[in-house]
Amino acid sequence: FLRELLTPPLQGDDLDQQHLLNIATKVVHQVKVSTAHACWLEHMTPARTELESICTKHRVLDAKFKEMRMMYLQEISLLRDQKRIRGDPGRDLSTQDVKWFYEPTKTLTEEEREYLLIILH
């Protein structure tokens, strides 16, 4: 590109003007491309990084939610099954404790758990 600018054609004034206009057009185009590239890097790169971070957080929260829902449903279904097969409590002396699968503090972050412990004490 620079070589083209430094070595203009040797024929006539019209060709020199055309050559200079051609170089000016290329320079303007390169400025536009560079400006668009700089704007993309300045604005879109941080936005993409933030989007990736948000998507990662969403996946973690979604996994926690699914795990909590599974534990809750296990507990509900166990309680339902126990209710269905429960016999005469006077004859059945082997009482079983209720099994707990759902742990509400599982969804909390470490900082939230520490805060909860402070509140409970």
mmCIF file of N, CA and C in Angstrom:
data_model
loop_
_atom_site.group_PDB
_atom_site.id
_atom_site.type_symbol
_atom_site.label_atom_id
_atom_site.label_comp_id
_atom_site.label_asym_id
_atom_site.label_seq_id
_atom_site.Cartn_x
_atom_site.Cartn_y
_atom_site.Cartn_z
ATOM 1 N N PHE A 1 0.832 -1.197 0.000
ATOM 2 C CA PHE A 1 0.000 0.000 0.000
ATOM 3 C C PHE A 1 0.869 1.250 0.000
ATOM 4 N N LEU A 2 1.856 1.301 0.863
ATOM 5 C CA LEU A 2 2.748 2.445 0.927
ATOM 6 C C LEU A 2 3.613 2.543 -0.328
ATOM 7 N N ARG A 3 4.016 1.408 -0.858
ATOM 8 C CA ARG A 3 4.809 1.401 -2.077
ATOM 9 C C ARG A 3 4.005 2.041 -3.212
ATOM 10 N N GLU A 4 2.712 1.740 -3.261
ATOM 11 C CA GLU A 4 1.844 2.299 -4.303
ATOM 12 C C GLU A 4 1.749 3.811 -4.159
ATOM 13 N N LEU A 5 1.720 4.283 -2.920
ATOM 14 C CA LEU A 5 1.630 5.722 -2.662
ATOM 15 C C LEU A 5 2.919 6.426 -3.063
ATOM 16 N N LEU A 6 4.042 5.787 -2.831
ATOM 17 C CA LEU A 6 5.337 6.409 -3.101
ATOM 18 C C LEU A 6 5.755 6.316 -4.560
ATOM 19 N N THR A 7 5.175 5.416 -5.338
ATOM 20 C CA THR A 7 5.547 5.279 -6.746
ATOM 21 C C THR A 7 4.344 5.549 -7.636
ATOM 22 N N PRO A 8 4.030 6.818 -7.873
ATOM 23 C CA PRO A 8 2.898 7.136 -8.744
ATOM 24 C C PRO A 8 3.226 6.774 -10.190
ATOM 25 N N PRO A 9 2.170 6.582 -10.990
ATOM 26 C CA PRO A 9 2.410 6.273 -12.403
ATOM 27 C C PRO A 9 3.067 7.463 -13.108
ATOM 28 N N LEU A 10 3.783 7.185 -14.149
ATOM 29 C CA LEU A 10 4.574 8.207 -14.826
ATOM 30 C C LEU A 10 3.872 8.828 -16.023
ATOM 31 N N GLN A 11 2.623 8.518 -16.274
ATOM 32 C CA GLN A 11 1.969 8.989 -17.490
ATOM 33 C C GLN A 11 0.951 10.070 -17.160
ATOM 34 N N GLY A 12 1.017 11.188 -17.725
ATOM 35 C CA GLY A 12 0.033 12.253 -17.780
ATOM 36 C C GLY A 12 -0.568 12.709 -16.459
ATOM 37 N N ASP A 13 -1.132 13.924 -16.501
ATOM 38 C CA ASP A 13 -1.767 14.513 -15.315
ATOM 39 C C ASP A 13 -3.053 13.804 -14.937
ATOM 40 N N ASP A 14 -3.849 13.368 -15.932
ATOM 41 C CA ASP A 14 -5.115 12.685 -15.642
ATOM 42 C C ASP A 14 -4.862 11.396 -14.865
ATOM 43 N N LEU A 15 -3.845 10.668 -15.258
ATOM 44 C CA LEU A 15 -3.530 9.427 -14.563
ATOM 45 C C LEU A 15 -3.036 9.700 -13.152
ATOM 46 N N ASP A 16 -2.291 10.811 -12.999
ATOM 47 C CA ASP A 16 -1.825 11.148 -11.654
ATOM 48 C C ASP A 16 -2.999 11.473 -10.739
ATOM 49 N N GLN A 17 -3.981 12.219 -11.221
ATOM 50 C CA GLN A 17 -5.169 12.547 -10.423
ATOM 51 C C GLN A 17 -5.969 11.277 -10.105
ATOM 52 N N GLN A 18 -6.128 10.434 -11.113
ATOM 53 C CA GLN A 18 -6.855 9.188 -10.899
ATOM 54 C C GLN A 18 -6.120 8.311 -9.885
ATOM 55 N N HIS A 19 -4.828 8.268 -9.988
ATOM 56 C CA HIS A 19 -4.033 7.484 -9.057
ATOM 57 C C HIS A 19 -4.179 8.029 -7.625
ATOM 58 N N LEU A 20 -4.129 9.354 -7.479
ATOM 59 C CA LEU A 20 -4.271 9.960 -6.156
ATOM 60 C C LEU A 20 -5.669 9.725 -5.581
ATOM 61 N N LEU A 21 -6.703 9.820 -6.425
ATOM 62 C CA LEU A 21 -8.060 9.537 -5.962
ATOM 63 C C LEU A 21 -8.194 8.072 -5.542
ATOM 64 N N ASN A 22 -7.573 7.186 -6.281
ATOM 65 C CA ASN A 22 -7.593 5.770 -5.938
ATOM 66 C C ASN A 22 -6.930 5.529 -4.575
ATOM 67 N N ILE A 23 -5.790 6.161 -4.348
ATOM 68 C CA ILE A 23 -5.097 6.024 -3.071
ATOM 69 C C ILE A 23 -5.935 6.630 -1.952
ATOM 70 N N ALA A 24 -6.531 7.790 -2.186
ATOM 71 C CA ALA A 24 -7.369 8.437 -1.163
ATOM 72 C C ALA A 24 -8.558 7.551 -0.802
ATOM 73 N N THR A 25 -9.162 6.926 -1.795
ATOM 74 C CA THR A 25 -10.293 6.027 -1.541
ATOM 75 C C THR A 25 -9.850 4.838 -0.691
ATOM 76 N N LYS A 26 -8.696 4.280 -1.001
ATOM 77 C CA LYS A 26 -8.184 3.161 -0.220
ATOM 78 C C LYS A 26 -7.889 3.580 1.216
ATOM 79 N N VAL A 27 -7.328 4.782 1.390
ATOM 80 C CA VAL A 27 -7.024 5.272 2.739
ATOM 81 C C VAL A 27 -8.306 5.467 3.530
ATOM 82 N N VAL A 28 -9.322 6.063 2.910
ATOM 83 C CA VAL A 28 -10.605 6.265 3.587
ATOM 84 C C VAL A 28 -11.213 4.915 3.973
ATOM 85 N N HIS A 29 -11.131 3.962 3.075
ATOM 86 C CA HIS A 29 -11.660 2.624 3.366
ATOM 87 C C HIS A 29 -10.910 1.991 4.538
ATOM 88 N N GLN A 30 -9.580 2.096 4.546
ATOM 89 C CA GLN A 30 -8.791 1.533 5.638
ATOM 90 C C GLN A 30 -9.129 2.208 6.975
ATOM 91 N N VAL A 31 -9.376 3.511 6.956
ATOM 92 C CA VAL A 31 -9.764 4.229 8.178
ATOM 93 C C VAL A 31 -11.111 3.713 8.671
ATOM 94 N N LYS A 32 -12.056 3.516 7.759
ATOM 95 C CA LYS A 32 -13.373 2.995 8.149
ATOM 96 C C LYS A 32 -13.252 1.593 8.753
ATOM 97 N N VAL A 33 -12.476 0.740 8.130
ATOM 98 C CA VAL A 33 -12.299 -0.624 8.628
ATOM 99 C C VAL A 33 -11.631 -0.602 10.000
ATOM 100 N N SER A 34 -10.607 0.216 10.145
ATOM 101 C CA SER A 34 -9.902 0.302 11.431
ATOM 102 C C SER A 34 -10.821 0.859 12.519
ATOM 103 N N THR A 35 -11.639 1.857 12.185
ATOM 104 C CA THR A 35 -12.575 2.424 13.156
ATOM 105 C C THR A 35 -13.607 1.383 13.579
ATOM 106 N N ALA A 36 -14.143 0.657 12.619
ATOM 107 C CA ALA A 36 -15.124 -0.381 12.942
ATOM 108 C C ALA A 36 -14.485 -1.459 13.811
ATOM 109 N N HIS A 37 -13.255 -1.829 13.501
ATOM 110 C CA HIS A 37 -12.550 -2.846 14.288
ATOM 111 C C HIS A 37 -12.291 -2.352 15.712
ATOM 112 N N ALA A 38 -11.876 -1.105 15.863
ATOM 113 C CA ALA A 38 -11.619 -0.541 17.193
ATOM 114 C C ALA A 38 -12.908 -0.469 18.002
ATOM 115 N N CYS A 39 -13.999 -0.047 17.377
ATOM 116 C CA CYS A 39 -15.289 0.008 18.074
ATOM 117 C C CYS A 39 -15.730 -1.390 18.509
ATOM 118 N N TRP A 40 -15.538 -2.350 17.656
ATOM 119 C CA TRP A 40 -15.912 -3.738 17.988
ATOM 120 C C TRP A 40 -15.123 -4.214 19.207
ATOM 121 N N LEU A 41 -13.813 -3.990 19.177
ATOM 122 C CA LEU A 41 -12.981 -4.428 20.296
ATOM 123 C C LEU A 41 -13.332 -3.698 21.586
ATOM 124 N N GLU A 42 -13.628 -2.422 21.486
ATOM 125 C CA GLU A 42 -13.903 -1.622 22.681
ATOM 126 C C GLU A 42 -15.252 -1.962 23.309
ATOM 127 N N HIS A 43 -16.253 -2.243 22.492
ATOM 128 C CA HIS A 43 -17.603 -2.433 23.023
ATOM 129 C C HIS A 43 -18.059 -3.893 23.046
ATOM 130 N N MET A 44 -17.753 -4.640 22.033
ATOM 131 C CA MET A 44 -18.295 -5.993 21.935
ATOM 132 C C MET A 44 -17.485 -7.021 22.723
ATOM 133 N N THR A 45 -16.185 -6.866 22.822
ATOM 134 C CA THR A 45 -15.380 -7.828 23.572
ATOM 135 C C THR A 45 -15.775 -7.861 25.048
ATOM 136 N N PRO A 46 -15.900 -6.696 25.721
ATOM 137 C CA PRO A 46 -16.371 -6.750 27.118
ATOM 138 C C PRO A 46 -17.796 -7.295 27.237
ATOM 139 N N ALA A 47 -18.642 -6.985 26.280
ATOM 140 C CA ALA A 47 -20.021 -7.482 26.325
ATOM 141 C C ALA A 47 -20.037 -9.006 26.185
ATOM 142 N N ARG A 48 -19.218 -9.541 25.329
ATOM 143 C CA ARG A 48 -19.145 -11.003 25.174
ATOM 144 C C ARG A 48 -18.592 -11.664 26.433
ATOM 145 N N THR A 49 -17.596 -11.046 27.042
ATOM 146 C CA THR A 49 -17.032 -11.591 28.280
ATOM 147 C C THR A 49 -18.094 -11.599 29.376
ATOM 148 N N GLU A 50 -18.836 -10.507 29.479
ATOM 149 C CA GLU A 50 -19.908 -10.430 30.481
ATOM 150 C C GLU A 50 -20.997 -11.461 30.188
ATOM 151 N N LEU A 51 -21.333 -11.657 28.925
ATOM 152 C CA LEU A 51 -22.331 -12.654 28.560
ATOM 153 C C LEU A 51 -21.880 -14.059 28.951
ATOM 154 N N GLU A 52 -20.607 -14.375 28.704
ATOM 155 C CA GLU A 52 -20.082 -15.685 29.092
ATOM 156 C C GLU A 52 -20.166 -15.876 30.602
ATOM 157 N N SER A 53 -19.841 -14.834 31.355
ATOM 158 C CA SER A 53 -19.910 -14.907 32.818
ATOM 159 C C SER A 53 -21.345 -15.121 33.287
ATOM 160 N N ILE A 54 -22.261 -14.409 32.687
ATOM 161 C CA ILE A 54 -23.675 -14.543 33.051
ATOM 162 C C ILE A 54 -24.182 -15.938 32.695
ATOM 163 N N CYS A 55 -23.789 -16.448 31.546
ATOM 164 C CA CYS A 55 -24.214 -17.798 31.147
ATOM 165 C C CYS A 55 -23.662 -18.852 32.101
ATOM 166 N N THR A 56 -22.420 -18.681 32.552
ATOM 167 C CA THR A 56 -21.834 -19.624 33.510
ATOM 168 C C THR A 56 -22.606 -19.587 34.817
ATOM 169 N N LYS A 57 -22.895 -18.387 35.313
ATOM 170 C CA LYS A 57 -23.670 -18.255 36.553
ATOM 171 C C LYS A 57 -25.054 -18.880 36.394
ATOM 172 N N HIS A 58 -25.653 -18.688 35.237
ATOM 173 C CA HIS A 58 -26.981 -19.252 34.991
ATOM 174 C C HIS A 58 -26.933 -20.774 35.015
ATOM 175 N N ARG A 59 -25.895 -21.361 34.390
ATOM 176 C CA ARG A 59 -25.771 -22.823 34.387
ATOM 177 C C ARG A 59 -25.619 -23.361 35.809
ATOM 178 N N VAL A 60 -24.827 -22.662 36.638
ATOM 179 C CA VAL A 60 -24.633 -23.096 38.026
ATOM 180 C C VAL A 60 -25.957 -23.020 38.788
ATOM 181 N N LEU A 61 -26.655 -21.894 38.643
ATOM 182 C CA LEU A 61 -27.937 -21.741 39.330
ATOM 183 C C LEU A 61 -28.968 -22.751 38.833
ATOM 184 N N ASP A 62 -28.960 -23.020 37.553
ATOM 185 C CA ASP A 62 -29.898 -23.988 36.994
ATOM 186 C C ASP A 62 -29.623 -25.385 37.545
ATOM 187 N N ALA A 63 -28.336 -25.736 37.661
ATOM 188 C CA ALA A 63 -27.980 -27.043 38.218
ATOM 189 C C ALA A 63 -28.406 -27.142 39.682
ATOM 190 N N LYS A 64 -28.193 -26.061 40.450
ATOM 191 C CA LYS A 64 -28.631 -26.051 41.852
ATOM 192 C C LYS A 64 -30.146 -26.195 41.946
ATOM 193 N N PHE A 65 -30.847 -25.473 41.093
ATOM 194 C CA PHE A 65 -32.309 -25.539 41.106
ATOM 195 C C PHE A 65 -32.791 -26.951 40.806
ATOM 196 N N LYS A 66 -32.204 -27.588 39.813
ATOM 197 C CA LYS A 66 -32.615 -28.949 39.459
ATOM 198 C C LYS A 66 -32.319 -29.925 40.586
ATOM 199 N N GLU A 67 -31.162 -29.749 41.237
ATOM 200 C CA GLU A 67 -30.818 -30.624 42.349
ATOM 201 C C GLU A 67 -31.802 -30.432 43.506
ATOM 202 N N MET A 68 -32.133 -29.187 43.817
ATOM 203 C CA MET A 68 -33.067 -28.905 44.907
ATOM 204 C C MET A 68 -34.460 -29.451 44.575
ATOM 205 N N ARG A 69 -34.872 -29.289 43.347
ATOM 206 C CA ARG A 69 -36.182 -29.804 42.940
ATOM 207 C C ARG A 69 -36.220 -31.328 43.055
ATOM 208 N N MET A 70 -35.117 -31.994 42.669
ATOM 209 C CA MET A 70 -35.069 -33.445 42.767
ATOM 210 C C MET A 70 -35.169 -33.892 44.232
ATOM 211 N N MET A 71 -34.418 -33.213 45.116
ATOM 212 C CA MET A 71 -34.467 -33.578 46.538
ATOM 213 C C MET A 71 -35.864 -33.342 47.112
ATOM 214 N N TYR A 72 -36.455 -32.231 46.745
ATOM 215 C CA TYR A 72 -37.801 -31.909 47.238
ATOM 216 C C TYR A 72 -38.814 -32.956 46.765
ATOM 217 N N LEU A 73 -38.728 -33.307 45.501
ATOM 218 C CA LEU A 73 -39.666 -34.297 44.969
ATOM 219 C C LEU A 73 -39.432 -35.682 45.564
ATOM 220 N N GLN A 74 -38.172 -36.029 45.854
ATOM 221 C CA GLN A 74 -37.891 -37.292 46.536
ATOM 222 C C GLN A 74 -38.568 -37.308 47.902
ATOM 223 N N GLU A 75 -38.434 -36.211 48.612
ATOM 224 C CA GLU A 75 -39.022 -36.144 49.945
ATOM 225 C C GLU A 75 -40.539 -36.229 49.888
ATOM 226 N N ILE A 76 -41.138 -35.501 48.979
ATOM 227 C CA ILE A 76 -42.597 -35.525 48.844
ATOM 228 C C ILE A 76 -43.071 -36.920 48.460
ATOM 229 N N SER A 77 -42.377 -37.549 47.534
ATOM 230 C CA SER A 77 -42.834 -38.865 47.109
ATOM 231 C C SER A 77 -42.625 -39.902 48.213
ATOM 232 N N LEU A 78 -41.548 -39.791 48.999
ATOM 233 C CA LEU A 78 -41.355 -40.704 50.118
ATOM 234 C C LEU A 78 -42.456 -40.505 51.170
ATOM 235 N N LEU A 79 -42.767 -39.257 51.465
ATOM 236 C CA LEU A 79 -43.843 -38.982 52.423
ATOM 237 C C LEU A 79 -45.180 -39.510 51.916
ATOM 238 N N ARG A 80 -45.417 -39.364 50.642
ATOM 239 C CA ARG A 80 -46.646 -39.884 50.050
ATOM 240 C C ARG A 80 -46.707 -41.400 50.178
ATOM 241 N N ASP A 81 -45.584 -42.068 49.856
ATOM 242 C CA ASP A 81 -45.543 -43.530 49.956
ATOM 243 C C ASP A 81 -45.712 -43.994 51.398
ATOM 244 N N GLN A 82 -45.086 -43.303 52.339
ATOM 245 C CA GLN A 82 -45.247 -43.667 53.747
ATOM 246 C C GLN A 82 -46.695 -43.493 54.193
ATOM 247 N N LYS A 83 -47.325 -42.472 53.731
ATOM 248 C CA LYS A 83 -48.727 -42.214 54.096
ATOM 249 C C LYS A 83 -49.621 -43.324 53.546
ATOM 250 N N ARG A 84 -49.327 -43.806 52.377
ATOM 251 C CA ARG A 84 -50.154 -44.850 51.757
ATOM 252 C C ARG A 84 -50.023 -46.193 52.471
ATOM 253 N N ILE A 85 -48.812 -46.552 52.899
ATOM 254 C CA ILE A 85 -48.628 -47.890 53.475
ATOM 255 C C ILE A 85 -48.639 -47.890 55.007
ATOM 256 N N ARG A 86 -48.880 -46.775 55.596
ATOM 257 C CA ARG A 86 -48.849 -46.712 57.054
ATOM 258 C C ARG A 86 -50.002 -47.552 57.619
ATOM 259 N N GLY A 87 -49.643 -48.428 58.485
ATOM 260 C CA GLY A 87 -50.635 -49.312 59.087
ATOM 261 C C GLY A 87 -51.104 -48.777 60.430
ATOM 262 N N ASP A 88 -51.574 -49.674 61.275
ATOM 263 C CA ASP A 88 -52.055 -49.319 62.601
ATOM 264 C C ASP A 88 -50.851 -48.965 63.475
ATOM 265 N N PRO A 89 -50.763 -47.730 63.971
ATOM 266 C CA PRO A 89 -49.600 -47.344 64.757
ATOM 267 C C PRO A 89 -49.492 -48.098 66.081
ATOM 268 N N GLY A 90 -50.605 -48.606 66.618
ATOM 269 C CA GLY A 90 -50.562 -49.367 67.858
ATOM 270 C C GLY A 90 -49.918 -50.721 67.674
ATOM 271 N N ARG A 91 -50.081 -51.318 66.518
ATOM 272 C CA ARG A 91 -49.505 -52.647 66.268
ATOM 273 C C ARG A 91 -48.089 -52.544 65.716
ATOM 274 N N ASP A 92 -47.821 -51.491 64.984
ATOM 275 C CA ASP A 92 -46.493 -51.336 64.372
ATOM 276 C C ASP A 92 -45.626 -50.489 65.293
ATOM 277 N N LEU A 93 -44.812 -51.128 66.111
ATOM 278 C CA LEU A 93 -43.974 -50.415 67.059
ATOM 279 C C LEU A 93 -42.617 -50.011 66.469
ATOM 280 N N SER A 94 -42.330 -50.453 65.279
ATOM 281 C CA SER A 94 -41.058 -50.072 64.632
ATOM 282 C C SER A 94 -41.270 -48.792 63.823
ATOM 283 N N THR A 95 -41.448 -47.718 64.538
ATOM 284 C CA THR A 95 -41.702 -46.442 63.852
ATOM 285 C C THR A 95 -40.436 -45.985 63.131
ATOM 286 N N GLN A 96 -40.622 -45.597 61.916
ATOM 287 C CA GLN A 96 -39.497 -45.107 61.124
ATOM 288 C C GLN A 96 -39.484 -43.594 61.169
ATOM 289 N N ASP A 97 -38.306 -43.047 61.279
ATOM 290 C CA ASP A 97 -38.188 -41.597 61.202
ATOM 291 C C ASP A 97 -38.404 -41.158 59.756
ATOM 292 N N VAL A 98 -38.856 -39.942 59.642
ATOM 293 C CA VAL A 98 -39.037 -39.383 58.306
ATOM 294 C C VAL A 98 -37.654 -39.126 57.714
ATOM 295 N N LYS A 99 -37.464 -39.512 56.460
ATOM 296 C CA LYS A 99 -36.189 -39.270 55.786
ATOM 297 C C LYS A 99 -36.270 -37.911 55.098
ATOM 298 N N TRP A 100 -35.218 -37.148 55.237
ATOM 299 C CA TRP A 100 -35.166 -35.819 54.655
ATOM 300 C C TRP A 100 -34.185 -35.819 53.493
ATOM 301 N N PHE A 101 -34.658 -35.392 52.331
ATOM 302 C CA PHE A 101 -33.794 -35.250 51.169
ATOM 303 C C PHE A 101 -33.580 -33.781 50.820
ATOM 304 N N TYR A 102 -34.552 -32.980 51.169
ATOM 305 C CA TYR A 102 -34.526 -31.561 50.782
ATOM 306 C C TYR A 102 -33.739 -30.766 51.815
ATOM 307 N N GLU A 103 -32.705 -30.107 51.387
ATOM 308 C CA GLU A 103 -31.899 -29.263 52.262
ATOM 309 C C GLU A 103 -31.925 -27.841 51.706
ATOM 310 N N PRO A 104 -32.737 -26.953 52.305
ATOM 311 C CA PRO A 104 -32.918 -25.607 51.742
ATOM 312 C C PRO A 104 -31.629 -24.788 51.674
ATOM 313 N N THR A 105 -30.688 -25.040 52.583
ATOM 314 C CA THR A 105 -29.460 -24.236 52.572
ATOM 315 C C THR A 105 -28.520 -24.627 51.437
ATOM 316 N N LYS A 106 -28.836 -25.674 50.712
ATOM 317 C CA LYS A 106 -27.995 -26.131 49.608
ATOM 318 C C LYS A 106 -27.940 -25.084 48.486
ATOM 319 N N THR A 107 -28.968 -24.282 48.359
ATOM 320 C CA THR A 107 -29.000 -23.278 47.294
ATOM 321 C C THR A 107 -28.212 -22.025 47.644
ATOM 322 N N LEU A 108 -27.813 -21.889 48.911
ATOM 323 C CA LEU A 108 -27.113 -20.685 49.346
ATOM 324 C C LEU A 108 -25.632 -20.742 48.976
ATOM 325 N N THR A 109 -25.063 -19.571 48.779
ATOM 326 C CA THR A 109 -23.618 -19.491 48.565
ATOM 327 C C THR A 109 -22.931 -19.577 49.922
ATOM 328 N N GLU A 110 -21.612 -19.685 49.928
ATOM 329 C CA GLU A 110 -20.872 -19.789 51.185
ATOM 330 C C GLU A 110 -21.102 -18.566 52.065
ATOM 331 N N GLU A 111 -21.090 -17.369 51.466
ATOM 332 C CA GLU A 111 -21.312 -16.145 52.249
ATOM 333 C C GLU A 111 -22.707 -16.138 52.855
ATOM 334 N N GLU A 112 -23.700 -16.587 52.077
ATOM 335 C CA GLU A 112 -25.068 -16.625 52.591
ATOM 336 C C GLU A 112 -25.214 -17.643 53.717
ATOM 337 N N ARG A 113 -24.505 -18.771 53.616
ATOM 338 C CA ARG A 113 -24.544 -19.768 54.691
ATOM 339 C C ARG A 113 -23.925 -19.227 55.972
ATOM 340 N N GLU A 114 -22.804 -18.512 55.850
ATOM 341 C CA GLU A 114 -22.174 -17.912 57.023
ATOM 342 C C GLU A 114 -23.121 -16.902 57.673
ATOM 343 N N TYR A 115 -23.779 -16.101 56.854
ATOM 344 C CA TYR A 115 -24.740 -15.130 57.371
ATOM 345 C C TYR A 115 -25.908 -15.846 58.073
ATOM 346 N N LEU A 116 -26.381 -16.938 57.500
ATOM 347 C CA LEU A 116 -27.454 -17.701 58.114
ATOM 348 C C LEU A 116 -27.036 -18.253 59.471
ATOM 349 N N LEU A 117 -25.813 -18.762 59.574
ATOM 350 C CA LEU A 117 -25.310 -19.266 60.852
ATOM 351 C C LEU A 117 -25.247 -18.161 61.902
ATOM 352 N N ILE A 118 -24.832 -16.966 61.485
ATOM 353 C CA ILE A 118 -24.787 -15.840 62.415
ATOM 354 C C ILE A 118 -26.198 -15.516 62.911
ATOM 355 N N ILE A 119 -27.165 -15.533 62.028
ATOM 356 C CA ILE A 119 -28.553 -15.232 62.391
ATOM 357 C C ILE A 119 -29.097 -16.294 63.340
ATOM 358 N N LEU A 120 -28.805 -17.549 63.084
ATOM 359 C CA LEU A 120 -29.351 -18.642 63.886
ATOM 360 C C LEU A 120 -28.730 -18.705 65.283
ATOM 361 N N HIS A 121 -27.517 -18.199 65.444
ATOM 362 C CA HIS A 121 -26.886 -18.211 66.765
ATOM 363 C C HIS A 121 -27.366 -17.028 67.513
#
